[in-house]
Amino acid sequence: MGAVTDDEVIRKRLLIDGDGAGDDRRINVLLKSFTKWCNATGSPEEGFTQYQRMLGTLAQCEFSMGKTLLVYDMNLREMENYEKIYTDIEQNITSAHDKISECKKEIQRAKRIRKNRQEYDALAKVIQQHPDRHETLKQLEALDKELQQLSHIKENVEDKLELRKKQFHVLLSTIQELQQTLENDEKSENDDTQESSMENGE
Amino acid sequence: MGPVEHLHMSVFSQSFSPCGRFLAAGNNYGEIAIVTPVSLSAPLTPLVFLNFLYFSRSLVYSLSAHEGPVFSLFSTDTHLLSAGNGEISAWSWAELIKRVRPSSLEIPEINAMTVNPTENSLVIGGGDNNIHIMDLESGVFKSVLQGHTDYIHCLSVREREGEILSGGEDGAVRIWDYRTGQSVHCIEVYKYEECARPQYGKWISCLTTESDWMLCGGGPSLSLWHLRSMSPTSIFPLSGCQRQANFYQDMILSVGEGQCVSHCLLGGEVKAQIPCTPHSLNTLALNLNSTDNRVLTVGGSSHQIDVFTNLSYRTFSLSF
């Protein structure tokens, strides 16, 4: 147990007097010189110089104490600063996470949009291969007109044909009638001459 | 499982559980491996990453599901459905060892399975050129859609319009109305000049739909179609035949022959090709069900399954 506490003590003392050559030694030297000065047997000038020297070392001790106090303050404030920075960074991280998830949603939306656009493009390609609607309509109209004209002409031709047929029919029937009448006349003439020859023969 | 078997292993299908915490992968030996991370209560992503790392070196839990290869896996809310050569098994996610209902059919190989949530029915496409629709509750087959002239590779369901799309070896993508059971449209992709690649053939091996758009590829190049006008809008200049493609956000992810995952934009350009371990990839799965394990996993002709936690690079590989 004694050994442990000794170690602890040694460790603590080493920690406190970390920089080694400094303050602890200075305080010890001051104490020694104070006791020596109190029990001084020398001349007053020597006593005075020793007194001055002691004041000097005291000032040095106070100075180093002030320095360490300032360093302590500084460390406290640095800690606060770091805490602040830490919380800032944490906030940034959470907001970045949020932004990431938003961006992921955006990506999904953009992918959907891209897919729709590509489908549209693909269909448009196919549609482009087919001819324009206006042109086809125009072609259809032109064809319609031609068709009408041709049917008109056909009607005319048919009418003419009918007319000619009828005219020929009339002509032929008149010719036939004339033929009939001529035959009838001839026949009646023949009959007459036969009767007259028969009468003459008796 | 010896080293020779490891060398010849191919992963054909993958599926994530509905809670997003488990990955099931099926290989050509008829095994299904379930990767179960140690603890998912850890909210930090690095911790989950470490958990996955731990399992990447050790053997993941695997169960021997079928005698033949497991060609397709599908997760419903409560069960994992696996299909191989003519038999479908349903495994409950709650207790992974319990096989709930095996059913054997006459279909030679079942290449694709998907669920129609509005009618709660399972749509199966396979090697007999037909699509079978089975009711999930009762296990009874409701109808058969016939029309393909060769076997079916892939299926997709459009719930809003009530349609089933199927792509097959005969090069045709057929759109069926599941209520009437009739084929509404038939798109023969290889007949379109811009898509066709006669050197690879006319088969369609990957099909996926999203609202009005459809991606299909295989022998012909991977192409994006607008279903309302039935016209191809973009062709993707990827060499090799694509085996699976998915829409993800504004991109298209596709895997196939070639040691990479291709990221493409809808306009037709290939944005990036991320290299990965298997030489030729068969399946791609995205875990969208869970928020902390948003990963992409790919598997192919290797015993390793690559996991991507960030789409731009391969994070690590899981081993069968």
Coordinates of C-alpha atoms in Angstrom, one line a residue:
Chain A
M1 CA 0.0 0.0 0.0
G2 CA 2.8 2.3 0.8
A3 CA 4.4 1.7 -2.6
V4 CA 1.1 2.5 -4.3
T5 CA 0.5 5.8 -2.6
D6 CA 4.2 6.6 -3.2
D7 CA 3.7 6.1 -6.9
E8 CA 0.6 8.2 -6.8
V9 CA 2.3 10.9 -5.1
I10 CA 5.3 10.8 -7.4
R11 CA 2.9 10.8 -10.4
K12 CA 1.0 13.7 -9.1
R13 CA 4.1 15.7 -8.3
L14 CA 5.5 15.0 -11.7
L15 CA 2.3 16.1 -13.3
I16 CA 2.1 19.3 -11.3
D17 CA 5.7 20.2 -11.9
G18 CA 5.5 19.2 -15.5
D19 CA 7.9 21.6 -16.9
G20 CA 10.6 20.6 -14.3
A21 CA 13.0 23.5 -13.9
G22 CA 10.4 26.1 -13.1
D23 CA 8.0 27.2 -10.4
D24 CA 8.3 24.6 -7.7
R25 CA 12.0 25.1 -7.5
R26 CA 11.6 28.8 -7.6
I27 CA 9.2 28.7 -4.6
N28 CA 11.6 26.5 -2.7
V29 CA 14.5 28.8 -3.5
L30 CA 12.4 31.8 -2.3
L31 CA 11.6 30.1 1.0
K32 CA 15.2 29.2 1.6
S33 CA 16.5 32.7 0.7
F34 CA 13.7 34.2 2.9
T35 CA 14.8 32.1 5.9
K36 CA 18.4 32.9 5.2
W37 CA 17.6 36.6 4.9
C38 CA 15.7 36.6 8.2
N39 CA 18.6 35.1 9.9
A40 CA 21.1 37.3 8.0
T41 CA 24.2 38.4 9.8
G42 CA 25.8 40.4 7.0
S43 CA 25.8 44.1 6.1
P44 CA 22.5 45.9 5.5
E45 CA 23.4 46.5 1.8
E46 CA 23.7 42.8 1.3
G47 CA 20.4 42.3 3.1
F48 CA 18.8 45.0 0.9
T49 CA 20.1 43.3 -2.3
Q50 CA 18.9 39.9 -1.0
Y51 CA 15.5 41.6 -0.3
Q52 CA 15.4 43.0 -3.8
R53 CA 16.3 39.6 -5.2
M54 CA 13.5 38.0 -3.2
L55 CA 11.0 40.5 -4.4
G56 CA 12.2 39.7 -7.9
T57 CA 11.6 36.0 -7.5
L58 CA 8.2 36.7 -5.9
A59 CA 7.3 38.8 -8.9
Q60 CA 8.3 36.0 -11.2
C61 CA 6.1 33.6 -9.3
E62 CA 3.2 35.9 -9.4
F63 CA 3.8 36.4 -13.1
S64 CA 3.8 32.7 -13.8
M65 CA 0.7 32.3 -11.7
G66 CA -1.1 34.9 -13.7
K67 CA 0.0 33.2 -16.9
T68 CA -1.4 29.9 -15.8
L69 CA -4.7 31.5 -14.8
L70 CA -5.0 33.1 -18.2
V71 CA -4.2 29.8 -19.9
Y72 CA -6.9 28.2 -17.8
D73 CA -9.4 30.8 -18.8
M74 CA -8.4 30.4 -22.4
N75 CA -8.9 26.6 -22.2
L76 CA -12.3 27.1 -20.8
R77 CA -13.3 29.4 -23.6
E78 CA -11.8 27.1 -26.2
M79 CA -13.9 24.2 -24.8
E80 CA -17.0 26.3 -25.1
N81 CA -16.0 27.2 -28.6
Y82 CA -15.5 23.6 -29.5
E83 CA -18.8 22.6 -28.0
K84 CA -20.5 25.2 -30.2
I85 CA -18.7 24.0 -33.2
Y86 CA -19.7 20.4 -32.3
T87 CA -23.4 21.3 -32.1
D88 CA -23.1 23.2 -35.4
I89 CA -21.6 20.3 -37.1
E90 CA -24.2 18.0 -35.7
Q91 CA -26.9 20.2 -37.1
N92 CA -25.2 20.3 -40.4
I93 CA -25.0 16.6 -40.5
T94 CA -28.7 16.2 -39.8
S95 CA -29.6 18.8 -42.4
A96 CA -27.3 17.1 -44.9
H97 CA -29.1 13.9 -44.2
D98 CA -32.4 15.6 -44.9
K99 CA -31.0 17.1 -48.1
I100 CA -29.8 13.7 -49.2
S101 CA -33.2 12.1 -48.7
E102 CA -34.8 15.0 -50.6
C103 CA -32.3 14.6 -53.4
K104 CA -33.0 10.9 -53.5
K105 CA -36.7 11.7 -53.9
E106 CA -35.8 14.2 -56.6
I107 CA -33.8 11.6 -58.4
Q108 CA -36.7 9.2 -58.4
R109 CA -39.0 11.9 -59.8
A110 CA -36.4 12.8 -62.4
K111 CA -36.0 9.2 -63.4
R112 CA -39.7 8.9 -63.8
I113 CA -39.8 12.0 -65.9
R114 CA -36.9 10.8 -68.0
K115 CA -38.7 7.5 -68.5
N116 CA -41.8 9.3 -69.7
R117 CA -39.8 11.5 -72.0
Q118 CA -38.0 8.5 -73.5
E119 CA -41.3 6.7 -74.0
Y120 CA -42.6 9.8 -75.7
D121 CA -39.5 10.0 -77.9
A122 CA -39.8 6.4 -78.9
L123 CA -43.4 6.8 -79.9
A124 CA -42.6 10.0 -81.7
K125 CA -40.0 8.2 -83.8
V126 CA -42.5 5.7 -84.9
I127 CA -45.1 8.3 -85.6
Q128 CA -42.6 10.4 -87.7
Q129 CA -42.2 7.4 -90.0
H130 CA -45.8 7.7 -91.0
P131 CA -46.7 10.5 -93.5
D132 CA -48.1 13.8 -92.4
R133 CA -51.8 13.9 -91.8
H134 CA -52.4 17.1 -93.9
E135 CA -50.7 15.7 -96.9
T136 CA -52.7 12.5 -96.7
L137 CA -55.8 14.6 -96.4
K138 CA -54.9 16.7 -99.4
Q139 CA -54.1 13.6 -101.4
L140 CA -57.4 12.2 -100.4
E141 CA -59.2 15.3 -101.5
A142 CA -57.5 15.3 -104.8
L143 CA -58.4 11.7 -105.3
D144 CA -62.0 12.5 -104.4
K145 CA -62.2 15.2 -107.0
E146 CA -60.7 13.0 -109.6
L147 CA -63.2 10.4 -108.7
Q148 CA -66.1 12.8 -109.0
Q149 CA -64.9 14.0 -112.4
L150 CA -64.5 10.6 -113.7
S151 CA -68.0 9.5 -112.6
H152 CA -69.3 12.7 -114.2
I153 CA -67.7 11.8 -117.4
K154 CA -69.0 8.2 -117.1
E155 CA -72.5 9.5 -116.6
N156 CA -72.3 11.7 -119.7
V157 CA -71.0 8.8 -121.8
E158 CA -73.7 6.6 -120.6
D159 CA -76.3 9.2 -121.4
K160 CA -75.0 9.6 -124.9
L161 CA -74.9 5.8 -125.3
E162 CA -78.5 5.6 -124.3
L163 CA -79.5 8.3 -126.6
R164 CA -77.7 6.7 -129.6
K165 CA -79.2 3.3 -128.7
K166 CA -82.7 4.9 -128.8
Q167 CA -82.0 6.7 -132.0
F168 CA -80.7 3.5 -133.6
H169 CA -83.7 1.7 -132.3
V170 CA -86.0 4.2 -133.9
L171 CA -84.1 4.0 -137.2
L172 CA -84.1 0.3 -137.2
S173 CA -87.8 0.0 -136.4
T174 CA -88.7 2.5 -139.1
I175 CA -86.6 0.6 -141.6
Q176 CA -88.3 -2.6 -140.5
E177 CA -91.7 -1.1 -140.9
L178 CA -90.9 0.2 -144.3
Q179 CA -89.6 -3.2 -145.2
Q180 CA -92.9 -4.7 -144.0
T181 CA -95.0 -2.2 -145.9
L182 CA -92.9 -2.8 -149.1
E183 CA -93.3 -6.6 -148.7
N184 CA -97.0 -6.1 -148.0
D185 CA -97.3 -4.0 -151.1
E186 CA -95.4 -6.5 -153.2
K187 CA -97.5 -9.3 -151.9
S188 CA -100.7 -7.5 -152.6
E189 CA -99.5 -6.6 -156.1
N190 CA -98.6 -10.2 -156.7
D191 CA -102.0 -11.3 -155.5
D192 CA -103.6 -8.8 -157.8
T193 CA -101.7 -10.0 -160.9
Q194 CA -102.4 -13.6 -160.0
E195 CA -106.2 -12.9 -159.7
S196 CA -106.2 -11.1 -162.9
S197 CA -104.3 -13.9 -164.7
M198 CA -106.7 -16.4 -163.2
E199 CA -109.6 -14.4 -164.4
N200 CA -108.1 -14.1 -167.9
G201 CA -107.3 -17.8 -168.0
E202 CA -111.1 -18.7 -167.4
Chain B
M1 CA -21.7 -32.2 -54.7
G2 CA -18.4 -32.9 -56.3
P3 CA -16.3 -30.3 -58.2
V4 CA -17.3 -31.8 -61.6
E5 CA -20.9 -31.3 -60.8
H6 CA -20.2 -27.7 -59.7
L7 CA -18.5 -27.1 -63.0
H8 CA -21.5 -28.2 -64.9
M9 CA -24.1 -26.5 -62.8
S10 CA -26.4 -23.9 -64.4
V11 CA -28.8 -21.7 -62.5
F12 CA -32.0 -21.5 -64.5
S13 CA -34.3 -19.6 -62.3
Q14 CA -34.5 -17.3 -59.3
S15 CA -37.2 -15.9 -57.1
F16 CA -37.3 -13.6 -54.1
S17 CA -39.6 -14.2 -51.2
P18 CA -42.5 -11.8 -50.7
C19 CA -40.9 -10.4 -47.5
G20 CA -37.8 -9.9 -49.5
R21 CA -35.6 -11.7 -47.1
F22 CA -34.9 -15.0 -48.9
L23 CA -33.7 -15.8 -52.4
A24 CA -34.6 -19.1 -54.0
A25 CA -32.6 -20.3 -56.9
G26 CA -33.1 -23.4 -59.0
N27 CA -30.4 -25.3 -60.9
N28 CA -30.2 -28.0 -63.5
Y29 CA -29.7 -30.7 -60.9
G30 CA -33.2 -30.2 -59.6
E31 CA -32.1 -28.4 -56.4
I32 CA -33.5 -25.3 -55.0
A33 CA -31.1 -23.2 -52.8
I34 CA -32.6 -20.9 -50.3
V35 CA -30.3 -18.1 -49.1
T36 CA -31.3 -16.9 -45.7
P37 CA -29.3 -14.1 -44.2
V38 CA -28.6 -14.4 -40.5
S39 CA -30.4 -11.6 -39.0
L40 CA -32.3 -8.9 -40.8
S41 CA -33.3 -6.8 -37.8
A42 CA -30.0 -5.0 -38.3
P43 CA -31.0 -1.7 -40.0
L44 CA -27.5 -0.9 -41.1
T45 CA -26.6 -1.9 -44.6
P46 CA -23.0 -2.8 -43.8
L47 CA -24.2 -5.3 -41.3
V48 CA -26.5 -7.0 -43.8
F49 CA -23.7 -7.0 -46.3
L50 CA -21.5 -8.8 -43.8
N51 CA -24.2 -11.3 -43.2
F52 CA -24.4 -12.0 -46.9
L53 CA -20.6 -12.3 -47.0
Y54 CA -20.7 -14.9 -44.3
F55 CA -23.0 -17.0 -46.3
S56 CA -21.1 -16.5 -49.5
R57 CA -18.4 -18.8 -48.3
S58 CA -20.5 -21.5 -46.7
L59 CA -23.1 -23.7 -48.3
V60 CA -26.5 -22.1 -48.6
Y61 CA -29.4 -24.3 -47.6
S62 CA -30.5 -26.3 -50.5
L63 CA -33.3 -28.8 -51.0
S64 CA -33.6 -31.4 -53.6
A65 CA -36.9 -30.5 -55.3
H66 CA -37.2 -32.3 -58.6
E67 CA -35.5 -35.0 -60.5
G68 CA -34.9 -32.9 -63.5
P69 CA -33.8 -29.3 -63.8
V70 CA -35.9 -26.6 -62.2
F71 CA -36.7 -24.3 -65.1
S72 CA -38.9 -21.8 -63.4
L73 CA -39.6 -20.5 -60.0
F74 CA -42.3 -18.1 -58.9
S75 CA -43.3 -16.6 -55.6
T76 CA -46.8 -15.9 -54.6
D77 CA -47.6 -14.2 -51.2
T78 CA -47.4 -17.4 -49.3
H79 CA -45.8 -20.1 -51.5
L80 CA -42.9 -20.7 -53.7
L81 CA -43.9 -22.6 -56.9
S82 CA -41.2 -24.5 -58.7
A83 CA -41.6 -26.3 -62.0
G84 CA -39.4 -28.7 -63.8
N85 CA -40.0 -31.5 -66.2
G86 CA -43.7 -32.1 -65.9
E87 CA -44.2 -31.5 -62.3
I88 CA -45.1 -28.4 -60.2
S89 CA -44.4 -28.2 -56.5
A90 CA -45.5 -25.6 -54.1
W91 CA -43.4 -24.9 -51.1
S92 CA -44.6 -22.8 -48.3
W93 CA -42.4 -19.9 -47.4
A94 CA -43.2 -20.2 -43.8
E95 CA -41.8 -23.7 -43.5
L96 CA -39.4 -24.2 -46.3
I97 CA -39.1 -27.9 -46.0
K98 CA -42.8 -28.6 -46.3
R99 CA -43.9 -29.4 -49.8
V100 CA -47.5 -28.5 -50.0
R101 CA -48.8 -29.8 -53.2
P102 CA -46.9 -31.6 -55.9
S103 CA -48.9 -32.2 -59.1
S104 CA -47.7 -33.9 -62.1
L105 CA -48.9 -33.0 -65.5
E106 CA -48.4 -34.3 -69.0
I107 CA -46.5 -31.2 -70.0
P108 CA -42.9 -32.2 -71.0
E109 CA -41.0 -29.2 -69.6
I110 CA -42.4 -26.2 -67.9
N111 CA -40.4 -23.2 -69.0
A112 CA -42.4 -20.3 -67.6
M113 CA -44.8 -19.8 -64.8
T114 CA -46.6 -16.6 -63.8
V115 CA -49.5 -15.8 -61.6
N116 CA -52.6 -13.8 -62.6
P117 CA -53.5 -12.0 -59.4
T118 CA -57.0 -10.9 -60.4
E119 CA -58.2 -14.4 -60.9
N120 CA -55.7 -16.1 -58.6
S121 CA -54.7 -18.5 -61.2
L122 CA -51.4 -19.9 -62.3
V123 CA -50.4 -19.6 -66.0
I124 CA -48.0 -22.2 -67.2
G125 CA -46.3 -22.4 -70.5
G126 CA -44.3 -25.4 -71.5
G127 CA -43.0 -27.8 -74.1
D128 CA -46.4 -28.9 -75.4
N129 CA -47.0 -25.6 -77.2
N130 CA -50.0 -24.8 -75.0
I131 CA -50.6 -22.5 -72.2
H132 CA -52.4 -24.0 -69.2
I133 CA -54.3 -22.0 -66.7
M134 CA -54.7 -23.6 -63.3
D135 CA -56.6 -22.2 -60.3
L136 CA -54.3 -21.7 -57.4
E137 CA -56.9 -22.5 -54.7
S138 CA -58.1 -25.8 -56.0
G139 CA -55.4 -27.0 -58.2
V140 CA -57.8 -27.6 -61.0
F141 CA -57.0 -26.8 -64.6
K142 CA -59.3 -24.2 -65.9
S143 CA -58.4 -23.8 -69.5
V144 CA -55.9 -24.4 -72.2
L145 CA -54.8 -21.7 -74.7
Q146 CA -53.7 -23.2 -78.0
G147 CA -52.1 -21.5 -80.9
H148 CA -48.4 -21.7 -80.7
T149 CA -46.8 -24.0 -83.1
D150 CA -43.7 -24.6 -81.0
Y151 CA -42.8 -24.7 -77.4
I152 CA -43.3 -21.7 -75.2
H153 CA -40.3 -20.0 -73.5
C154 CA -41.8 -17.1 -71.6
L155 CA -45.0 -15.6 -70.2
S156 CA -46.2 -12.3 -68.9
V157 CA -49.4 -11.1 -67.6
R158 CA -51.0 -7.6 -68.1
E159 CA -53.6 -7.4 -65.3
R160 CA -55.1 -4.1 -66.3
E161 CA -56.1 -5.2 -69.7
G162 CA -56.6 -8.7 -68.7
E163 CA -54.2 -10.2 -71.1
I164 CA -51.6 -12.9 -71.1
L165 CA -48.6 -12.6 -73.4
S166 CA -46.5 -15.6 -74.5
G167 CA -43.4 -15.9 -76.5
G168 CA -42.1 -19.1 -78.0
E169 CA -39.8 -21.0 -80.2
D170 CA -41.9 -20.3 -83.3
G171 CA -41.0 -16.6 -83.1
A172 CA -44.5 -15.4 -82.4
V173 CA -45.6 -13.3 -79.4
R174 CA -49.2 -14.1 -78.9
I175 CA -51.5 -11.9 -76.8
W176 CA -54.4 -13.8 -75.3
D177 CA -57.5 -12.6 -73.5
Y178 CA -57.8 -14.9 -70.6
R179 CA -61.5 -14.5 -70.2
T180 CA -62.3 -15.7 -73.6
G181 CA -59.3 -17.8 -74.1
Q182 CA -58.7 -16.5 -77.6
S183 CA -55.6 -15.2 -79.2
V184 CA -56.2 -11.5 -79.6
H185 CA -53.0 -10.6 -81.5
C186 CA -50.0 -12.4 -82.9
I187 CA -46.8 -10.5 -83.4
E188 CA -44.2 -12.3 -85.4
V189 CA -41.1 -10.4 -84.4
Y190 CA -38.7 -11.9 -86.9
K191 CA -40.8 -10.6 -89.8
Y192 CA -39.9 -7.0 -88.9
E193 CA -36.7 -6.1 -90.6
E194 CA -35.2 -3.9 -88.0
C195 CA -35.5 -6.6 -85.3
A196 CA -34.7 -9.7 -87.1
R197 CA -31.4 -11.4 -86.9
P198 CA -31.7 -14.5 -89.1
Q199 CA -28.3 -15.7 -88.0
Y200 CA -29.7 -16.4 -84.5
G201 CA -33.1 -17.7 -85.5
K202 CA -36.6 -16.5 -84.7
W203 CA -37.2 -17.8 -81.2
I204 CA -38.4 -15.4 -78.5
S205 CA -36.8 -16.2 -75.1
C206 CA -37.6 -13.2 -73.0
L207 CA -40.8 -11.2 -72.6
T208 CA -41.7 -8.6 -70.1
T209 CA -44.4 -6.0 -70.0
E210 CA -45.1 -2.7 -68.2
S211 CA -48.3 -0.8 -68.8
D212 CA -48.3 -0.2 -72.6
W213 CA -44.8 -1.3 -73.3
M214 CA -43.4 -4.7 -74.0
L215 CA -39.8 -5.9 -74.3
C216 CA -39.1 -9.0 -76.2
G217 CA -35.9 -10.6 -77.5
G218 CA -34.1 -13.9 -78.1
G219 CA -33.1 -14.7 -81.7
P220 CA -34.2 -11.3 -82.9
S221 CA -32.7 -8.3 -81.2
L222 CA -34.1 -7.1 -77.9
S223 CA -36.7 -4.6 -78.9
L224 CA -39.2 -2.3 -77.1
W225 CA -42.7 -2.5 -78.5
H226 CA -45.6 -0.2 -77.9
L227 CA -48.6 -2.5 -77.5
R228 CA -51.3 -0.1 -78.4
S229 CA -49.9 0.5 -81.9
M230 CA -48.2 -2.9 -82.1
S231 CA -45.1 -1.3 -83.5
P232 CA -41.4 -1.7 -82.5
T233 CA -40.1 1.6 -81.1
S234 CA -36.5 0.9 -80.2
I235 CA -34.1 -1.8 -81.0
F236 CA -31.2 -2.4 -78.6
P237 CA -27.9 -3.2 -80.2
L238 CA -26.9 -6.0 -77.9
S239 CA -24.9 -8.8 -79.4
G240 CA -25.9 -12.3 -78.2
C241 CA -29.4 -13.5 -77.4
Q242 CA -31.1 -12.0 -74.4
R243 CA -32.7 -14.5 -72.0
Q244 CA -34.3 -12.2 -69.5
A245 CA -35.1 -8.5 -69.3
N246 CA -36.7 -6.3 -66.8
F247 CA -37.9 -2.8 -66.5
Y248 CA -36.4 -0.9 -63.6
Q249 CA -37.1 2.7 -62.8
D250 CA -36.1 4.4 -66.1
M251 CA -33.8 1.7 -67.4
I252 CA -34.0 -1.7 -68.8
L253 CA -31.8 -4.4 -67.4
S254 CA -31.2 -7.4 -69.5
V255 CA -29.1 -10.6 -69.3
G256 CA -28.3 -13.2 -71.8
E257 CA -25.3 -14.6 -73.7
G258 CA -22.3 -12.6 -72.8
Q259 CA -20.7 -12.2 -69.5
C260 CA -22.4 -9.0 -68.5
V261 CA -25.6 -7.3 -67.3
S262 CA -26.7 -4.7 -69.8
H263 CA -28.2 -1.4 -68.7
C264 CA -30.2 0.2 -71.5
L265 CA -32.2 3.3 -71.8
L266 CA -35.7 3.3 -73.3
G267 CA -34.4 5.2 -76.3
G268 CA -32.4 2.3 -77.6
E269 CA -28.9 3.1 -76.3
V270 CA -26.9 0.8 -74.2
K271 CA -25.8 2.8 -71.1
A272 CA -23.5 0.3 -69.4
Q273 CA -22.5 -3.3 -69.4
I274 CA -21.5 -4.6 -66.0
P275 CA -19.3 -7.7 -66.1
C276 CA -20.1 -10.7 -63.8
T277 CA -18.8 -14.2 -63.2
P278 CA -21.0 -16.6 -65.1
H279 CA -20.2 -16.8 -68.8
S280 CA -23.7 -16.8 -70.0
L281 CA -26.6 -15.6 -67.9
N282 CA -30.0 -17.2 -67.6
T283 CA -31.9 -15.3 -65.0
L284 CA -32.1 -12.0 -63.3
A285 CA -34.0 -11.1 -60.2
L286 CA -34.6 -7.8 -58.5
N287 CA -35.5 -7.7 -54.9
L288 CA -38.0 -4.9 -54.7
N289 CA -40.0 -6.3 -51.8
S290 CA -37.7 -5.3 -49.0
T291 CA -36.2 -1.9 -48.4
D292 CA -32.9 -3.0 -46.9
N293 CA -32.0 -5.7 -49.2
R294 CA -32.5 -4.0 -52.5
V295 CA -30.3 -6.2 -54.6
L296 CA -30.1 -7.5 -58.0
T297 CA -29.0 -11.1 -58.4
V298 CA -28.1 -12.9 -61.6
G299 CA -27.4 -16.5 -62.3
G300 CA -26.3 -18.5 -65.3
S301 CA -24.0 -21.2 -66.5
S302 CA -22.0 -21.3 -63.3
H303 CA -22.5 -22.5 -59.7
Q304 CA -22.2 -18.9 -58.5
I305 CA -24.9 -16.4 -58.2
D306 CA -23.7 -12.8 -58.4
V307 CA -25.3 -10.2 -56.1
F308 CA -25.3 -6.5 -56.9
T309 CA -26.1 -4.2 -54.1
N310 CA -25.4 -1.2 -56.2
L311 CA -26.4 -1.7 -59.8
S312 CA -23.1 -0.4 -61.1
Y313 CA -20.8 -3.2 -59.9
R314 CA -20.9 -6.7 -58.7
T315 CA -20.6 -6.9 -54.9
F316 CA -20.1 -10.6 -54.2
S317 CA -21.1 -14.0 -55.3
L318 CA -23.1 -16.7 -53.6
S319 CA -22.2 -20.2 -54.2
F320 CA -24.5 -23.2 -54.6

